[in-house]
Amino acid sequence: MSEFVQSLDRGLAVIRAFDAEHPALTLSDVARITGLTRAAARRFLLTLVELGYVRTDGKLFSLRPRILELGFSYLSALTLPEVAQPHMEKLVATVHESCSMSVLDDEDVVYVARVPTKRIMTVSITVGTRFPAYATAMGRVLLAAQPRERLDGYLRDVRLKPLTRATITDPAVLRATLSEVGAQGWALVDQELEEGLRSVAVPVHGADGHVVAAVNVSAHANRGNATTVLEDLLPHLRATAKLIEEDLLTPA
Amino acid sequence: MSEFVQSLDRGLAVIRAFDAEHPALTLSDVARITGLTRAAARRFLLTLVELGYVRTDGKLFSLRPRILELGFSYLSALTLPEVAQPHMEKLVATVHESCSMSVLDDEDVVYVARVPTKRIMTVSITVGTRFPAYATAMGRVLLAAQPRERLDGYLRDVRLKPLTRATITDPAVLRATLSEVGAQGWALVDQELEEGLRSVAVPVHGADGHVVAAVNVSAHANRGNATTVLEDLLPHLRATAKLIEEDLLTPA
């Protein structure tokens, strides 16, 4: 594409170079991570400093809070997380497990709301975290709600990587599973994304009846087995989704 | 600055053109909001479409969830919101008012965590929201903790705009107020940011004893008066800040 603005692409790559494991980077780090020359990395970093998105002590660079305004212009336009959050909080207070909400973006689920319980796992999931849809309960709920053609395209193109020993990697098995998820209205994923993690998810329908998001509850594998997870958590999760859907019908 | 990358600045301005009131924009809208020519706006939008940050139906453009990865690279590096969130949730469950956490960024407070209660106000505050520090309780707590020199610079440069009839607009009065806030360890702001909104805030200290953030509880003015807000909410808020500080001392 001749009109592609390469400088924008590269500047955004510099922003993405910073993450939870690398909150502070030298110029050389940024050049290495982004594949830019040091001179180019320096120009982008200094531009971001000038714009108030990056701070530096002359050696180390790190993101400044202003960077949040980029992602949050999207989030603040979504009423969904705001509507869902109070209901998700009540659910977490009841079941003492973390609750999340996500939407589908290409082949990934992206978290748009999250109410963590006390941290027992080192996994750090925040709003904005992405996981491959096929290996998550929320992803399966969202995939199951896709029009037939989109689902066919997804199953044709996706690479089903074994993230654990349990991950479904056969597209035909995944298709059958998604059928079942669509019919029963919930998905349970048992340690397919990560060992020791089970998750159950249900869809959230918008005012027009379409699935607009999924909500889940995830539990450490030391909480009983898959059956007890379903028995303990699914009824509460369904009730929460219903309350969210009711609120979506009656905007404040 | 000769090395300034204007294309990055302009591309980020295109992202910021989208907000809660304008989640979907035409090419003309984006050109108008950013001050770019239509041709330039088109190049930036199509680049963002190509990068997966923007979607379009050919006429309207809107942000895609992937945009969250930009702001959240900052947020996921902060352990503070993650540590604070469970304590903030308990506070909200107890006092039935919204609780937020923010940090100082230049002259503004920026929200890094928020637990809303049931919406009674139309004000939509999310993580990433910015307010001028001088007119908020969290901002005053954070300003009061600044080194003398930085505070002097702030008071010299800041423009104290009257956001309501009650906003303090005299730098000398603000300085005296900040002294008091520093001495007493809390700030109360009574309808200085917005009519009908009261907020009380306290500092959160990191392991090294420095103030790393502020937490607040905000209440609609129909909940008693400033004194009852203090009596009802401050003790709970202080207890919450203490629990957060204890967790910051003992990382998981």
Short mmCIF file of C-alpha atoms in Angstrom, two decimals:
data_model
loop_
_atom_site.label_atom_id
_atom_site.label_comp_id
_atom_site.label_asym_id
_atom_site.label_seq_id
_atom_site.Cartn_x
_atom_site.Cartn_y
_atom_site.Cartn_z
CA MET A 1 0.00 0.00 0.00
CA SER A 2 1.70 3.15 -1.21
CA GLU A 3 -0.09 5.42 1.24
CA PHE A 4 1.06 3.51 4.30
CA VAL A 5 2.61 5.89 6.85
CA GLN A 6 5.65 3.98 7.99
CA SER A 7 6.60 6.53 10.65
CA LEU A 8 3.31 5.96 12.43
CA ASP A 9 3.79 2.19 12.33
CA ARG A 10 7.31 2.55 13.75
CA GLY A 11 6.29 5.05 16.42
CA LEU A 12 3.55 2.72 17.66
CA ALA A 13 6.07 -0.14 17.71
CA VAL A 14 8.25 1.98 20.01
CA ILE A 15 5.28 2.42 22.39
CA ARG A 16 4.63 -1.33 22.32
CA ALA A 17 8.27 -2.06 23.17
CA PHE A 18 7.43 -1.18 26.78
CA ASP A 19 5.56 -3.82 28.75
CA ALA A 20 5.15 -5.21 32.24
CA GLU A 21 8.49 -7.02 32.05
CA HIS A 22 10.24 -4.04 30.44
CA PRO A 23 8.80 -0.84 31.93
CA ALA A 24 12.09 1.05 31.52
CA LEU A 25 14.27 0.72 28.42
CA THR A 26 17.49 2.23 27.11
CA LEU A 27 17.77 3.55 23.58
CA SER A 28 19.63 0.37 22.64
CA ASP A 29 16.85 -1.80 24.12
CA VAL A 30 14.22 0.01 22.08
CA ALA A 31 16.29 -0.28 18.91
CA ARG A 32 16.79 -4.01 19.50
CA ILE A 33 13.13 -4.75 20.34
CA THR A 34 11.70 -2.76 17.43
CA GLY A 35 14.39 -3.57 14.85
CA LEU A 36 14.92 0.16 14.26
CA THR A 37 18.33 1.78 13.96
CA ARG A 38 19.50 3.61 17.06
CA ALA A 39 19.14 6.92 15.23
CA ALA A 40 15.54 6.16 14.28
CA ALA A 41 14.65 4.81 17.71
CA ARG A 42 16.08 8.00 19.21
CA ARG A 43 13.95 10.23 16.97
CA PHE A 44 10.77 8.37 17.89
CA LEU A 45 11.58 8.32 21.60
CA LEU A 46 12.36 12.04 21.68
CA THR A 47 9.15 12.77 19.78
CA LEU A 48 7.20 10.76 22.35
CA VAL A 49 9.00 12.61 25.15
CA GLU A 50 8.03 15.92 23.53
CA LEU A 51 4.40 14.76 23.24
CA GLY A 52 4.32 13.82 26.94
CA TYR A 53 3.93 10.07 26.38
CA VAL A 54 7.43 9.05 27.47
CA ARG A 55 9.74 10.27 30.21
CA THR A 56 13.49 9.87 30.38
CA ASP A 57 16.29 10.52 32.84
CA GLY A 58 18.68 10.80 29.91
CA LYS A 59 19.44 7.09 29.87
CA LEU A 60 16.30 5.12 30.67
CA PHE A 61 12.96 5.72 28.95
CA SER A 62 9.53 4.77 30.31
CA LEU A 63 5.90 5.43 29.43
CA ARG A 64 3.99 8.21 31.17
CA PRO A 65 0.35 8.02 32.31
CA ARG A 66 -0.73 10.18 29.37
CA ILE A 67 -0.28 7.11 27.15
CA LEU A 68 -3.55 5.81 28.63
CA GLU A 69 -5.49 8.38 26.61
CA LEU A 70 -4.74 6.41 23.44
CA GLY A 71 -6.26 3.11 24.50
CA PHE A 72 -8.96 4.63 26.59
CA SER A 73 -10.55 6.62 23.86
CA TYR A 74 -11.73 3.20 22.73
CA LEU A 75 -12.71 1.97 26.17
CA SER A 76 -14.60 5.09 27.22
CA ALA A 77 -16.73 4.77 24.09
CA LEU A 78 -17.80 1.30 25.18
CA THR A 79 -20.64 1.48 27.65
CA LEU A 80 -20.43 -2.28 28.07
CA PRO A 81 -17.62 -2.49 30.68
CA GLU A 82 -19.16 0.30 32.71
CA VAL A 83 -22.54 -1.42 32.74
CA ALA A 84 -21.01 -4.81 33.48
CA GLN A 85 -18.51 -3.88 36.18
CA PRO A 86 -20.86 -3.60 39.20
CA HIS A 87 -22.45 -6.96 38.36
CA MET A 88 -19.06 -8.55 37.88
CA GLU A 89 -17.98 -7.22 41.26
CA LYS A 90 -20.96 -8.79 42.99
CA LEU A 91 -20.21 -12.09 41.30
CA VAL A 92 -16.59 -12.01 42.49
CA ALA A 93 -17.74 -11.18 46.02
CA THR A 94 -20.00 -14.25 45.87
CA VAL A 95 -17.81 -16.88 44.21
CA HIS A 96 -14.36 -15.53 45.20
CA GLU A 97 -12.92 -16.12 41.73
CA SER A 98 -11.87 -13.57 39.12
CA CYS A 99 -14.39 -12.45 36.53
CA SER A 100 -13.59 -10.94 33.14
CA MET A 101 -15.34 -9.64 30.07
CA SER A 102 -13.92 -9.76 26.57
CA VAL A 103 -14.73 -9.10 22.94
CA LEU A 104 -13.45 -10.76 19.77
CA ASP A 105 -10.79 -8.97 17.71
CA ASP A 106 -9.63 -10.99 14.72
CA GLU A 107 -8.45 -14.32 16.14
CA ASP A 108 -8.06 -13.08 19.71
CA VAL A 109 -10.20 -12.27 22.67
CA VAL A 110 -9.37 -8.87 24.19
CA TYR A 111 -10.23 -8.17 27.82
CA VAL A 112 -12.38 -5.05 28.21
CA ALA A 113 -13.24 -5.43 31.90
CA ARG A 114 -11.79 -7.44 34.72
CA VAL A 115 -12.48 -7.89 38.41
CA PRO A 116 -9.64 -9.88 39.94
CA THR A 117 -9.89 -11.77 43.17
CA LYS A 118 -6.92 -11.92 45.51
CA ARG A 119 -3.98 -12.91 43.40
CA ILE A 120 -3.15 -16.58 43.64
CA MET A 121 -1.57 -16.92 40.24
CA THR A 122 1.35 -15.05 38.79
CA VAL A 123 -0.56 -14.60 35.53
CA SER A 124 -1.16 -10.93 35.15
CA ILE A 125 -4.26 -10.22 33.09
CA THR A 126 -5.45 -6.66 32.64
CA VAL A 127 -7.86 -4.85 30.38
CA GLY A 128 -6.23 -5.01 26.94
CA THR A 129 -4.75 -8.49 27.44
CA ARG A 130 -5.17 -10.73 24.37
CA PHE A 131 -5.39 -14.51 24.15
CA PRO A 132 -6.05 -16.74 21.14
CA ALA A 133 -9.81 -17.25 21.01
CA TYR A 134 -9.70 -21.00 20.34
CA ALA A 135 -8.04 -21.83 23.68
CA THR A 136 -10.29 -19.74 25.93
CA ALA A 137 -13.84 -20.21 27.16
CA MET A 138 -14.77 -16.63 26.29
CA GLY A 139 -13.28 -17.04 22.83
CA ARG A 140 -15.32 -20.16 22.17
CA VAL A 141 -18.52 -18.44 23.25
CA LEU A 142 -17.72 -15.54 20.91
CA LEU A 143 -16.67 -17.80 18.02
CA ALA A 144 -19.81 -19.90 18.41
CA ALA A 145 -21.85 -16.73 17.88
CA GLN A 146 -20.14 -15.80 14.61
CA PRO A 147 -22.01 -16.08 11.30
CA ARG A 148 -21.27 -19.39 9.54
CA GLU A 149 -19.10 -17.79 6.86
CA ARG A 150 -16.86 -15.95 9.31
CA LEU A 151 -16.46 -19.07 11.39
CA ASP A 152 -15.53 -21.10 8.30
CA GLY A 153 -12.91 -18.50 7.42
CA TYR A 154 -11.56 -18.54 10.96
CA LEU A 155 -11.30 -22.34 11.09
CA ARG A 156 -9.60 -22.35 7.68
CA ASP A 157 -6.97 -19.74 8.59
CA VAL A 158 -6.25 -20.21 12.28
CA ARG A 159 -3.16 -22.00 13.55
CA LEU A 160 -4.22 -24.06 16.56
CA LYS A 161 -1.06 -24.21 18.63
CA PRO A 162 -0.92 -26.58 21.62
CA LEU A 163 -0.56 -24.13 24.53
CA THR A 164 -0.82 -27.00 27.01
CA ARG A 165 -1.18 -30.76 26.63
CA ALA A 166 -4.96 -30.33 26.64
CA THR A 167 -5.39 -27.67 23.93
CA ILE A 168 -7.69 -28.68 21.08
CA THR A 169 -5.55 -28.45 17.95
CA ASP A 170 -7.77 -30.25 15.41
CA PRO A 171 -10.04 -27.78 13.53
CA ALA A 172 -12.74 -30.47 13.14
CA VAL A 173 -12.78 -31.10 16.90
CA LEU A 174 -12.86 -27.36 17.55
CA ARG A 175 -15.79 -26.96 15.13
CA ALA A 176 -17.75 -29.69 16.89
CA THR A 177 -16.95 -28.12 20.26
CA LEU A 178 -18.13 -24.69 19.06
CA SER A 179 -21.42 -26.24 17.87
CA GLU A 180 -21.92 -27.68 21.29
CA VAL A 181 -21.05 -24.35 22.94
CA GLY A 182 -23.56 -22.54 20.73
CA ALA A 183 -26.29 -25.05 21.56
CA GLN A 184 -25.73 -25.14 25.32
CA GLY A 185 -24.98 -21.43 25.76
CA TRP A 186 -21.76 -21.81 27.72
CA ALA A 187 -18.17 -22.98 27.29
CA LEU A 188 -15.84 -24.69 29.73
CA VAL A 189 -12.14 -24.72 29.01
CA ASP A 190 -10.13 -27.03 31.21
CA GLN A 191 -6.42 -26.17 31.26
CA GLU A 192 -6.17 -25.63 27.50
CA LEU A 193 -4.78 -22.09 27.78
CA GLU A 194 -2.62 -22.68 30.82
CA GLU A 195 -1.98 -25.63 33.12
CA GLY A 196 -3.90 -25.24 36.35
CA LEU A 197 -6.50 -22.84 34.99
CA ARG A 198 -10.15 -23.62 34.29
CA SER A 199 -12.60 -21.11 32.94
CA VAL A 200 -16.31 -21.09 32.22
CA ALA A 201 -17.88 -18.43 30.01
CA VAL A 202 -21.29 -17.35 28.77
CA PRO A 203 -22.36 -14.85 26.12
CA VAL A 204 -23.75 -11.37 26.79
CA HIS A 205 -26.44 -10.28 24.33
CA GLY A 206 -27.01 -6.66 23.33
CA ALA A 207 -30.38 -4.99 22.99
CA ASP A 208 -30.66 -6.28 19.41
CA GLY A 209 -30.15 -9.89 20.49
CA HIS A 210 -26.63 -10.24 19.10
CA VAL A 211 -23.77 -11.50 21.24
CA VAL A 212 -21.73 -8.39 22.09
CA ALA A 213 -19.27 -9.85 24.61
CA ALA A 214 -18.50 -12.84 26.77
CA VAL A 215 -18.03 -12.99 30.54
CA ASN A 216 -16.14 -15.68 32.36
CA VAL A 217 -15.11 -16.87 35.76
CA SER A 218 -11.76 -18.56 36.01
CA ALA A 219 -10.68 -20.88 38.78
CA HIS A 220 -7.46 -22.49 39.80
CA ALA A 221 -7.45 -26.22 39.16
CA ASN A 222 -7.15 -26.84 42.89
CA ARG A 223 -10.81 -25.81 43.14
CA GLY A 224 -12.41 -29.21 42.62
CA ASN A 225 -12.70 -30.57 39.08
CA ALA A 226 -14.36 -29.44 35.87
CA THR A 227 -17.77 -30.70 37.02
CA THR A 228 -17.69 -28.90 40.34
CA VAL A 229 -16.52 -25.73 38.59
CA LEU A 230 -19.59 -25.92 36.37
CA GLU A 231 -21.93 -26.66 39.26
CA ASP A 232 -20.47 -23.99 41.53
CA LEU A 233 -19.87 -21.20 39.07
CA LEU A 234 -22.08 -21.48 35.98
CA PRO A 235 -25.41 -20.63 37.66
CA HIS A 236 -23.90 -17.48 39.22
CA LEU A 237 -22.23 -16.50 35.96
CA ARG A 238 -25.48 -16.93 34.01
CA ALA A 239 -27.33 -14.77 36.53
CA THR A 240 -24.64 -12.09 36.17
CA ALA A 241 -24.87 -12.13 32.36
CA LYS A 242 -28.63 -11.78 32.64
CA LEU A 243 -28.34 -8.73 34.92
CA ILE A 244 -25.86 -7.14 32.50
CA GLU A 245 -28.22 -7.82 29.59
CA GLU A 246 -31.12 -6.24 31.47
CA ASP A 247 -29.05 -3.12 32.10
CA LEU A 248 -28.12 -2.99 28.42
CA LEU A 249 -31.82 -2.92 27.56
CA THR A 250 -32.47 0.02 29.86
CA PRO A 251 -29.71 2.58 29.39
CA ALA A 252 -29.22 4.98 32.30
CA MET B 1 13.35 20.28 17.51
CA SER B 2 14.57 19.17 14.10
CA GLU B 3 14.25 15.47 14.84
CA PHE B 4 10.57 15.65 15.73
CA VAL B 5 8.60 12.98 13.81
CA GLN B 6 5.55 14.88 12.70
CA SER B 7 3.86 11.83 11.21
CA LEU B 8 3.83 10.13 14.58
CA ASP B 9 2.34 13.22 16.23
CA ARG B 10 -0.36 13.41 13.56
CA GLY B 11 -1.14 9.70 13.67
CA LEU B 12 -1.61 9.84 17.44
CA ALA B 13 -3.88 12.87 17.01
CA VAL B 14 -6.03 10.76 14.66
CA ILE B 15 -6.33 8.09 17.37
CA ARG B 16 -7.28 10.74 19.94
CA ALA B 17 -9.97 12.11 17.62
CA PHE B 18 -12.17 9.19 18.71
CA ASP B 19 -13.77 9.48 22.13
CA ALA B 20 -16.85 8.49 24.07
CA GLU B 21 -18.96 11.14 22.32
CA HIS B 22 -17.47 10.35 18.90
CA PRO B 23 -16.83 6.60 18.69
CA ALA B 24 -17.45 6.54 14.92
CA LEU B 25 -16.13 9.24 12.60
CA THR B 26 -16.11 9.92 8.88
CA LEU B 27 -12.96 10.95 7.06
CA SER B 28 -14.23 14.55 7.07
CA ASP B 29 -14.83 14.41 10.83
CA VAL B 30 -11.28 13.23 11.46
CA ALA B 31 -9.85 15.91 9.17
CA ARG B 32 -11.88 18.58 10.96
CA ILE B 33 -11.03 17.42 14.50
CA THR B 34 -7.31 16.99 13.84
CA GLY B 35 -6.85 19.93 11.49
CA LEU B 36 -5.31 17.62 8.89
CA THR B 37 -6.15 17.75 5.19
CA ARG B 38 -8.56 15.06 4.01
CA ALA B 39 -5.75 13.43 2.06
CA ALA B 40 -3.51 13.27 5.13
CA ALA B 41 -6.30 12.10 7.42
CA ARG B 42 -7.07 9.35 4.90
CA ARG B 43 -3.47 8.13 4.84
CA PHE B 44 -3.32 7.94 8.63
CA LEU B 45 -6.70 6.24 8.92
CA LEU B 46 -5.83 3.64 6.28
CA THR B 47 -2.50 2.99 8.00
CA LEU B 48 -4.32 2.44 11.29
CA VAL B 49 -6.79 0.12 9.52
CA GLU B 50 -3.86 -1.84 8.10
CA LEU B 51 -2.28 -2.08 11.56
CA GLY B 52 -5.53 -3.40 13.06
CA TYR B 53 -6.20 -0.38 15.28
CA VAL B 54 -9.12 1.02 13.30
CA ARG B 55 -12.03 -0.58 11.46
CA THR B 56 -14.12 0.93 8.70
CA ASP B 57 -17.21 0.07 6.70
CA GLY B 58 -15.94 2.31 3.91
CA LYS B 59 -17.57 5.40 5.33
CA LEU B 60 -17.37 5.38 9.13
CA PHE B 61 -14.17 4.68 11.04
CA SER B 62 -13.93 3.47 14.64
CA LEU B 63 -11.23 2.18 16.99
CA ARG B 64 -10.72 -1.56 17.42
CA PRO B 65 -9.94 -3.31 20.71
CA ARG B 66 -6.29 -3.74 19.69
CA ILE B 67 -5.82 -0.04 20.47
CA LEU B 68 -5.89 -1.00 24.15
CA GLU B 69 -2.43 -2.53 23.83
CA LEU B 70 -0.95 0.96 23.52
CA GLY B 71 -2.22 2.37 26.80
CA PHE B 72 -2.06 -0.88 28.65
CA SER B 73 1.59 -1.46 28.14
CA TYR B 74 1.87 1.34 30.70
CA LEU B 75 -0.84 0.04 32.98
CA SER B 76 0.32 -3.57 33.07
CA ALA B 77 3.75 -2.38 34.21
CA LEU B 78 2.15 -0.71 37.23
CA THR B 79 1.59 -3.17 40.04
CA LEU B 80 -0.18 -0.47 42.00
CA PRO B 81 -3.70 -0.75 40.48
CA GLU B 82 -3.59 -4.52 40.69
CA VAL B 83 -2.63 -4.42 44.36
CA ALA B 84 -5.17 -1.71 45.14
CA GLN B 85 -8.20 -3.02 43.25
CA PRO B 86 -9.40 -5.68 45.73
CA HIS B 87 -9.17 -3.23 48.62
CA MET B 88 -10.97 -0.56 46.62
CA GLU B 89 -13.74 -3.03 45.83
CA LYS B 90 -14.26 -3.83 49.51
CA LEU B 91 -14.44 -0.13 50.27
CA VAL B 92 -17.08 0.43 47.60
CA ALA B 93 -19.08 -2.52 48.91
CA THR B 94 -18.97 -0.90 52.37
CA VAL B 95 -19.62 2.78 51.62
CA HIS B 96 -21.57 2.43 48.35
CA GLU B 97 -19.68 5.26 46.68
CA SER B 98 -17.16 5.13 43.83
CA CYS B 99 -13.47 4.78 44.65
CA SER B 100 -10.60 5.78 42.38
CA MET B 101 -6.83 5.82 42.37
CA SER B 102 -4.75 8.32 40.45
CA VAL B 103 -1.20 9.51 39.88
CA LEU B 104 0.13 12.95 38.99
CA ASP B 105 1.16 13.65 35.38
CA ASP B 106 2.30 17.23 34.82
CA GLU B 107 -0.57 19.39 36.02
CA ASP B 108 -3.20 16.66 35.89
CA VAL B 109 -4.28 13.67 37.88
CA VAL B 110 -4.68 10.55 35.74
CA TYR B 111 -6.93 7.73 36.92
CA VAL B 112 -5.12 4.39 37.05
CA ALA B 113 -7.80 2.36 38.83
CA ARG B 114 -11.48 2.87 39.42
CA VAL B 115 -14.29 0.95 41.10
CA PRO B 116 -17.59 2.64 40.25
CA THR B 117 -20.73 2.22 42.23
CA LYS B 118 -24.10 2.13 40.49
CA ARG B 119 -24.16 5.07 38.15
CA ILE B 120 -26.05 8.01 39.54
CA MET B 121 -24.17 10.67 37.66
CA THR B 122 -23.73 11.06 33.96
CA VAL B 123 -20.03 11.82 34.48
CA SER B 124 -18.13 9.03 32.86
CA ILE B 125 -14.76 8.53 34.49
CA THR B 126 -12.55 5.65 33.43
CA VAL B 127 -8.95 4.64 33.84
CA GLY B 128 -7.05 7.20 31.76
CA THR B 129 -9.36 10.10 32.59
CA ARG B 130 -7.49 13.33 33.42
CA PHE B 131 -8.55 16.25 35.57
CA PRO B 132 -6.61 19.37 36.59
CA ALA B 133 -4.88 18.51 39.86
CA TYR B 134 -5.74 21.77 41.64
CA ALA B 135 -9.50 21.16 41.54
CA THR B 136 -9.52 17.56 42.77
CA ALA B 137 -8.97 16.01 46.18
CA MET B 138 -6.55 13.42 44.79
CA GLY B 139 -4.65 16.14 42.97
CA ARG B 140 -4.26 18.17 46.15
CA VAL B 141 -2.98 15.15 48.07
CA LEU B 142 -0.45 14.50 45.30
CA LEU B 143 0.57 18.15 44.98
CA ALA B 144 1.01 18.44 48.75
CA ALA B 145 3.53 15.60 48.55
CA GLN B 146 5.69 17.27 45.90
CA PRO B 147 9.14 18.64 46.76
CA ARG B 148 9.03 22.37 47.54
CA GLU B 149 10.71 23.37 44.27
CA ARG B 150 8.33 21.45 42.05
CA LEU B 151 5.35 22.83 43.92
CA ASP B 152 6.67 26.38 43.53
CA GLY B 153 7.05 25.81 39.80
CA TYR B 154 3.56 24.38 39.58
CA LEU B 155 1.98 27.29 41.44
CA ARG B 156 3.89 29.75 39.28
CA ASP B 157 2.84 28.17 35.94
CA VAL B 158 -0.62 26.76 36.51
CA ARG B 159 -3.74 28.53 35.29
CA LEU B 160 -6.41 28.09 37.96
CA LYS B 161 -9.63 28.17 35.99
CA PRO B 162 -12.95 28.40 37.86
CA LEU B 163 -14.58 25.08 36.94
CA THR B 164 -17.47 25.83 39.30
CA ARG B 165 -18.34 28.78 41.52
CA ALA B 166 -16.39 27.13 44.36
CA THR B 167 -13.06 26.42 42.61
CA ILE B 168 -10.03 27.94 44.33
CA THR B 169 -8.44 30.23 41.73
CA ASP B 170 -6.00 32.19 43.88
CA PRO B 171 -2.52 30.57 43.94
CA ALA B 172 -1.88 31.86 47.47
CA VAL B 173 -5.10 30.28 48.74
CA LEU B 174 -4.24 27.05 46.95
CA ARG B 175 -0.77 27.04 48.52
CA ALA B 176 -2.24 27.47 52.00
CA THR B 177 -4.77 24.71 51.30
CA LEU B 178 -2.03 22.36 50.13
CA SER B 179 -0.05 23.02 53.32
CA GLU B 180 -3.07 22.08 55.33
CA VAL B 181 -3.64 18.95 53.22
CA GLY B 182 -0.03 17.90 53.74
CA ALA B 183 -0.29 18.39 57.49
CA GLN B 184 -3.61 16.61 57.99
CA GLY B 185 -3.01 13.79 55.50
CA TRP B 186 -6.24 14.14 53.57
CA ALA B 187 -8.02 16.52 51.20
CA LEU B 188 -11.68 17.30 50.81
CA VAL B 189 -12.89 19.02 47.67
CA ASP B 190 -16.45 20.30 47.83
CA GLN B 191 -17.93 20.92 44.38
CA GLU B 192 -14.85 22.64 43.00
CA LEU B 193 -14.47 20.27 40.04
CA GLU B 194 -18.15 19.82 39.32
CA GLU B 195 -21.33 21.05 40.96
CA GLY B 196 -22.89 18.33 43.06
CA LEU B 197 -19.71 16.32 43.53
CA ARG B 198 -17.69 16.01 46.74
CA SER B 199 -14.54 13.97 47.03
CA VAL B 200 -12.20 13.05 49.85
CA ALA B 201 -8.73 11.67 49.14
CA VAL B 202 -5.72 10.33 51.02
CA PRO B 203 -2.18 9.49 49.90
CA VAL B 204 -0.83 5.98 49.29
CA HIS B 205 2.83 5.55 50.29
CA GLY B 206 5.18 3.14 48.57
CA ALA B 207 7.67 0.88 50.32
CA ASP B 208 10.22 3.72 50.37
CA GLY B 209 7.81 6.06 52.17
CA HIS B 210 7.15 8.32 49.18
CA VAL B 211 3.62 9.11 48.06
CA VAL B 212 3.05 6.97 44.95
CA ALA B 213 -0.65 7.60 44.35
CA ALA B 214 -3.83 8.97 45.85
CA VAL B 215 -7.13 7.19 46.46
CA ASN B 216 -10.45 8.91 46.83
CA VAL B 217 -14.10 8.32 47.44
CA SER B 218 -16.49 10.65 45.71
CA ALA B 219 -20.06 11.29 46.74
CA HIS B 220 -23.01 13.10 45.27
CA ALA B 221 -23.81 16.30 47.11
CA ASN B 222 -27.19 14.84 48.09
CA ARG B 223 -25.29 12.63 50.55
CA GLY B 224 -25.31 14.95 53.55
CA ASN B 225 -22.82 17.81 53.68
CA ALA B 226 -19.04 18.11 53.64
CA THR B 227 -18.79 17.24 57.33
CA THR B 228 -20.87 14.08 57.11
CA VAL B 229 -18.89 13.03 54.02
CA LEU B 230 -15.71 13.31 56.07
CA GLU B 231 -17.17 11.49 59.06
CA ASP B 232 -18.75 8.73 56.98
CA LEU B 233 -16.05 8.15 54.40
CA LEU B 234 -12.62 9.27 55.60
CA PRO B 235 -12.08 6.54 58.23
CA HIS B 236 -12.93 3.81 55.68
CA LEU B 237 -10.75 5.43 53.03
CA ARG B 238 -7.79 5.68 55.43
CA ALA B 239 -8.17 2.02 56.34
CA THR B 240 -8.20 1.12 52.64
CA ALA B 241 -5.05 3.14 51.94
CA LYS B 242 -3.35 1.40 54.87
CA LEU B 243 -4.24 -2.05 53.51
CA ILE B 244 -2.90 -1.09 50.07
CA GLU B 245 0.32 0.19 51.66
CA GLU B 246 0.74 -3.06 53.59
CA ASP B 247 0.36 -5.06 50.38
CA LEU B 248 2.92 -2.83 48.68
CA LEU B 249 5.39 -3.70 51.46
CA THR B 250 4.91 -7.42 50.95
CA PRO B 251 4.90 -8.13 47.21
CA ALA B 252 3.20 -11.41 46.24
#
